[in-house]
Coordinates of C-alpha atoms in Angstrom, one line a residue:
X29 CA 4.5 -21.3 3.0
X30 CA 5.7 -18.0 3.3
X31 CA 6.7 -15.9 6.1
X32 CA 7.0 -12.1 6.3
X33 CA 6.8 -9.2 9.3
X34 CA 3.9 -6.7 9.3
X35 CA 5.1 -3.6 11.6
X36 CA 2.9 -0.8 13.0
X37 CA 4.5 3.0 12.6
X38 CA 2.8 4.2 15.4
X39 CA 3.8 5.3 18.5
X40 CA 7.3 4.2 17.9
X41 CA 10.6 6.0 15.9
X42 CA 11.7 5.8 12.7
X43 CA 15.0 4.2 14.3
X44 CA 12.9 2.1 15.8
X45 CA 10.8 0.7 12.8
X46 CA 14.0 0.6 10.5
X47 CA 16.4 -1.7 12.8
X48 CA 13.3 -4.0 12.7
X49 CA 13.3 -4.1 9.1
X50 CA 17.1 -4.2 8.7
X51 CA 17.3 -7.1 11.4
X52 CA 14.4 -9.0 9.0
X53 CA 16.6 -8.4 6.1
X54 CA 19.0 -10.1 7.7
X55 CA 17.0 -13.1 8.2
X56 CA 16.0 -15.2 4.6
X57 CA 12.7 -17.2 6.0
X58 CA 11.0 -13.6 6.2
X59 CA 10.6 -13.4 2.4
X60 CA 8.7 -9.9 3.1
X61 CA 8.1 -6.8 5.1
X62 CA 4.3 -5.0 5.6
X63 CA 3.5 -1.8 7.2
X64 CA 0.5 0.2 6.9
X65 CA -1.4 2.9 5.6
X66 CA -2.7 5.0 7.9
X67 CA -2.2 8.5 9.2
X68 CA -3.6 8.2 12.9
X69 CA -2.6 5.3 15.4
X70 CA -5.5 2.7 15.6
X71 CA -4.3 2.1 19.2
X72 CA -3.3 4.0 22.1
X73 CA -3.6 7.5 21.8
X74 CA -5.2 8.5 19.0
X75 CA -3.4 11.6 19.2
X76 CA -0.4 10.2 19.3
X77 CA 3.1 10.0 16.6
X78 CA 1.9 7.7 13.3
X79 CA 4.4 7.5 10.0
X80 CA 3.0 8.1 6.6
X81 CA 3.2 5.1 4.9
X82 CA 5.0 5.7 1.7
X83 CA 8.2 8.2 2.4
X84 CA 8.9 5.7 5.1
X85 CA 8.5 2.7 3.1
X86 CA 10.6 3.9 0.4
X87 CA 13.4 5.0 3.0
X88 CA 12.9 1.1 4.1
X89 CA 13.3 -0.2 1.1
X90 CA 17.3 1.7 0.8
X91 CA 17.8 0.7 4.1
X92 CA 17.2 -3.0 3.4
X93 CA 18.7 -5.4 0.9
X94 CA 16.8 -8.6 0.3
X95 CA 13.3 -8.2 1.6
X96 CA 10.6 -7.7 -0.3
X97 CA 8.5 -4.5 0.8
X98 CA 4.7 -3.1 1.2
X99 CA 2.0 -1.6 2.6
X100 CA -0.6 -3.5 4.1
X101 CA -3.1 -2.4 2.4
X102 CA -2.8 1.5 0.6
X103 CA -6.1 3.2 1.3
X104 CA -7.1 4.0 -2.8
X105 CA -9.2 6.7 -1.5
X106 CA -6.3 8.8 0.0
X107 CA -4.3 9.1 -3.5
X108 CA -5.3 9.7 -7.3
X109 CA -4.0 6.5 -8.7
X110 CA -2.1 8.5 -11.1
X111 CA 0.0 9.8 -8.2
X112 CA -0.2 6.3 -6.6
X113 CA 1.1 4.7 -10.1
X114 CA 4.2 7.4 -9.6
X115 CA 5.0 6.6 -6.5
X116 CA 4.8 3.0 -6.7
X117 CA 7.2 3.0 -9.9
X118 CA 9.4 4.8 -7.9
X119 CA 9.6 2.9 -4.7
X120 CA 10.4 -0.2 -6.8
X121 CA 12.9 1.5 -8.4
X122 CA 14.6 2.6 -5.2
X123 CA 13.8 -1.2 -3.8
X124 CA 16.1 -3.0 -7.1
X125 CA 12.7 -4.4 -8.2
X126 CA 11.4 -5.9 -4.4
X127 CA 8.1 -4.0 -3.9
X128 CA 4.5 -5.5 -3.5
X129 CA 1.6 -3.2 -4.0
X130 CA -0.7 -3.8 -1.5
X131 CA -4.0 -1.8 -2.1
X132 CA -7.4 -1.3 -0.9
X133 CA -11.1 0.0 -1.0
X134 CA -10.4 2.1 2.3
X135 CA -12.6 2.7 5.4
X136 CA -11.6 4.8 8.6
X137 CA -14.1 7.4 8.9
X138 CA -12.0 9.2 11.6
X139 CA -8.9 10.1 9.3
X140 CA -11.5 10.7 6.7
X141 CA -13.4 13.3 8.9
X142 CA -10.5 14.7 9.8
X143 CA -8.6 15.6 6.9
X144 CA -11.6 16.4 4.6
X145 CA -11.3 13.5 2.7
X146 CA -14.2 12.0 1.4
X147 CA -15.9 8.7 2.5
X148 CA -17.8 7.2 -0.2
X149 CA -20.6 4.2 0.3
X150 CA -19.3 1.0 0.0
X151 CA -20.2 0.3 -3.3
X152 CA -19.1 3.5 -5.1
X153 CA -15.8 2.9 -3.0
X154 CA -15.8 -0.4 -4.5
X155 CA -16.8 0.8 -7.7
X156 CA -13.8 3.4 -7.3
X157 CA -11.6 0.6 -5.9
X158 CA -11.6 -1.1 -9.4
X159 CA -11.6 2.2 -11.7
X160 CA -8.6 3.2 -9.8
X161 CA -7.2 -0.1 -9.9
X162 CA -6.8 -0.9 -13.6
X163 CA -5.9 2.6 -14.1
X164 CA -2.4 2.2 -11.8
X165 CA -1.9 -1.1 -13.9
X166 CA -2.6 0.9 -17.3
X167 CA -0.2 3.6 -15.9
X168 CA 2.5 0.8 -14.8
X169 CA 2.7 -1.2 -18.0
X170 CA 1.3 1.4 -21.1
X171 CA 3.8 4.2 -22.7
X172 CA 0.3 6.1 -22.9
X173 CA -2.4 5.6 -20.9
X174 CA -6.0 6.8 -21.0
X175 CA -9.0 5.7 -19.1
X176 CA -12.1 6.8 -19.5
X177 CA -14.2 5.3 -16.1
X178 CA -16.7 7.1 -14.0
X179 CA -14.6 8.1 -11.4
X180 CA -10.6 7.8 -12.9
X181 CA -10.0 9.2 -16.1
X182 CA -6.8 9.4 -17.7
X183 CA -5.7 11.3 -20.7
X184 CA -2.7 10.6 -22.8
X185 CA -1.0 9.9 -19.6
X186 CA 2.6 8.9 -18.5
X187 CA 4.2 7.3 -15.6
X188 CA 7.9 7.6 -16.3
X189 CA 10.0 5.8 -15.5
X190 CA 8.4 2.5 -15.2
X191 CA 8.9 0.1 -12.2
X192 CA 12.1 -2.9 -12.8
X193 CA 9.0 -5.7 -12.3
X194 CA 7.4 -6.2 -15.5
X195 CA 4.8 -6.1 -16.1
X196 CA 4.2 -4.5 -12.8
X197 CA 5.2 -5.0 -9.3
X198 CA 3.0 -8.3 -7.4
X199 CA -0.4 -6.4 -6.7
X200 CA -1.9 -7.7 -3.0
X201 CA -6.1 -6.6 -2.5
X202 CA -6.7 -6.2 1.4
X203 CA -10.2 -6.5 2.3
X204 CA -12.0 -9.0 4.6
X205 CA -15.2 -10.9 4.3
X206 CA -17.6 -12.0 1.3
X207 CA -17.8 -8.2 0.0
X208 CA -13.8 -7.5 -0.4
X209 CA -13.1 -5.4 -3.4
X210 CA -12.2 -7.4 -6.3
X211 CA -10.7 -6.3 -9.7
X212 CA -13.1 -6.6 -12.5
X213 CA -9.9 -6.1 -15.0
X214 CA -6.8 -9.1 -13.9
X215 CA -4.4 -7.5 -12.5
X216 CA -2.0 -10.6 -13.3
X217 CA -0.9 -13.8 -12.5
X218 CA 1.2 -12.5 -9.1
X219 CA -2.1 -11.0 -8.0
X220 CA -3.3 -12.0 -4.4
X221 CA -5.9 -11.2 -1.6
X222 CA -5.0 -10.4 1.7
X223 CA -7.1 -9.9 5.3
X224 CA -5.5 -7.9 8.1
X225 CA -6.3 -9.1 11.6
X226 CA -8.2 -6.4 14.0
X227 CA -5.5 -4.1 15.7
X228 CA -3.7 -5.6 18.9
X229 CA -0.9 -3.8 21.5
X230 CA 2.7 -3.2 21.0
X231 CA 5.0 -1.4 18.8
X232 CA 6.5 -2.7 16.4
X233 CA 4.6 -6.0 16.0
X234 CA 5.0 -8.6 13.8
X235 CA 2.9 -10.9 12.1
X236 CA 3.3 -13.9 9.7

C-alpha cells in the first residue's frame, strides 16, 4: 500500500500549498504528492483565486526533496502534447527524476466555454486522449519523433532534453467508470489508472 497527499490550489496561497508539500516531504509514508489541473475552483466561488497546475508544480517539485510529484489528472485537451512532452521532461528534470504524469481525456465544459477551448464528444476526446498519448511517449523516449494520427501529428520532432526516468516518467490515466480512456499503444510497465473522488470543502485537502 501506498500513501500520498492530493492538494487543491484553489482558494488558498502559494505559501499555503507549498508548506503542505514541504511538510509531506518531510514525512516518508507519503511516497507522493497530487494536485490538479484545472484553471477555475470546483468549489466555492467559482470566481474565485485557482493555481495553474504546472508552473506551480514544477516550483513544488524545487521546493521539495523526496516526494514524488503530479497532477491529478492533466486535462490532454488543454495542451498540444508536444508542449505537454516539453514540459513534462522538464519538470522531471527540475524534480531529480521524481515526477508522475498523470493525464486525462478532460471534461469541464465551464473552463472550456470560457476560454474558447474546445469540447469534443466523448469519443473523439477519447480517440484524441490515445493519439495524444502515444505521441508524448514517442516524444519522451525517440531522438525523432513523428506521428501521423488523425488528430496529433508529429514531424521529425524533438523533445530535448529528455526526462532523468527512462524510458519515461510513471504515466497515471484518471478517468472513472467502465468508459475511462485507455491507451491503445502501452505506455509501460509503471503505467496505472486512477479515479478522483467528486469535489469536497477545504483548502488544502488531502487524500490517500
Amino acid at each position: 500500500m501506498r500513501f500520498a497527499i492530493k492538494t487543491r490550489p484553489e482558494h488558498t496561497s502559494w505559501q499555503q500549498l507549498r508548506d503542505v508539500w514541504i511538510a509531506a516531504d518531510e514525512y516518508e509514508v507519503f511516497e507522493s504528492a497530487w494536485h490538479w489541473d484545472h484553471f477555475y475552483p470546483l468549489s466555492g466561488d467559482m470566481t474565485g483565486p485557482n493555481l495553474e497546475a504546472w508552473t506551480t508544480l514544477a516550483a513544488l517539485a524545487q521546493a521539495t526533496k523526496r516526494i514524488r510529484v503530479g497532477c491529478q489528472v492533466t486535462g490532454m485537451i488543454y495542451r498540444h502534447p508536444a508542449v505537454l512532452a516539453n514540459m513534462a521532461a522538464t519538470t522531471d528534470i527540475i524534480s531529480g527524476g521524481r515526477l508522475e504524469l498523470g493525464i486525462g481525456a478532460g471534461w469541464n465544459q465551464m473552463e472550456c466555454d470560457a476560454y474558447g477551448i474546445e469540447l469534443p464528444p466523448l469519443k473523439e476526446r477519447f480517440d484524441r486522449f490515445d493519439e495524444g498519448t502515444q505521441a508524448l511517449i514517442a516524444l519522451l523516449t525517440e531522438k525523432v519523433a513523428n506521428f501521423d494520427g488523425q488528430y496529433v501529428k508529429l514531424t521529425d520532432a524533438y523533445c530535448e532534453p529528455k526526462p532523468v526516468q527512462t524510458p519515461h516518467p510513471p504515466i497515471t490515466i484518471g478517468g472513472k467508470g467502465p468508459n475511462a480512456p485507455s491507451v491503445r499503444s502501452p505506455a509501460g510497465p509503471s503505467t496505472g489508472t486512477s479515479s478522483s473522488p467528486a469535489p469536497t470543502n477545504g483548502n488544502p485537502s488531502k487524500t490517500s
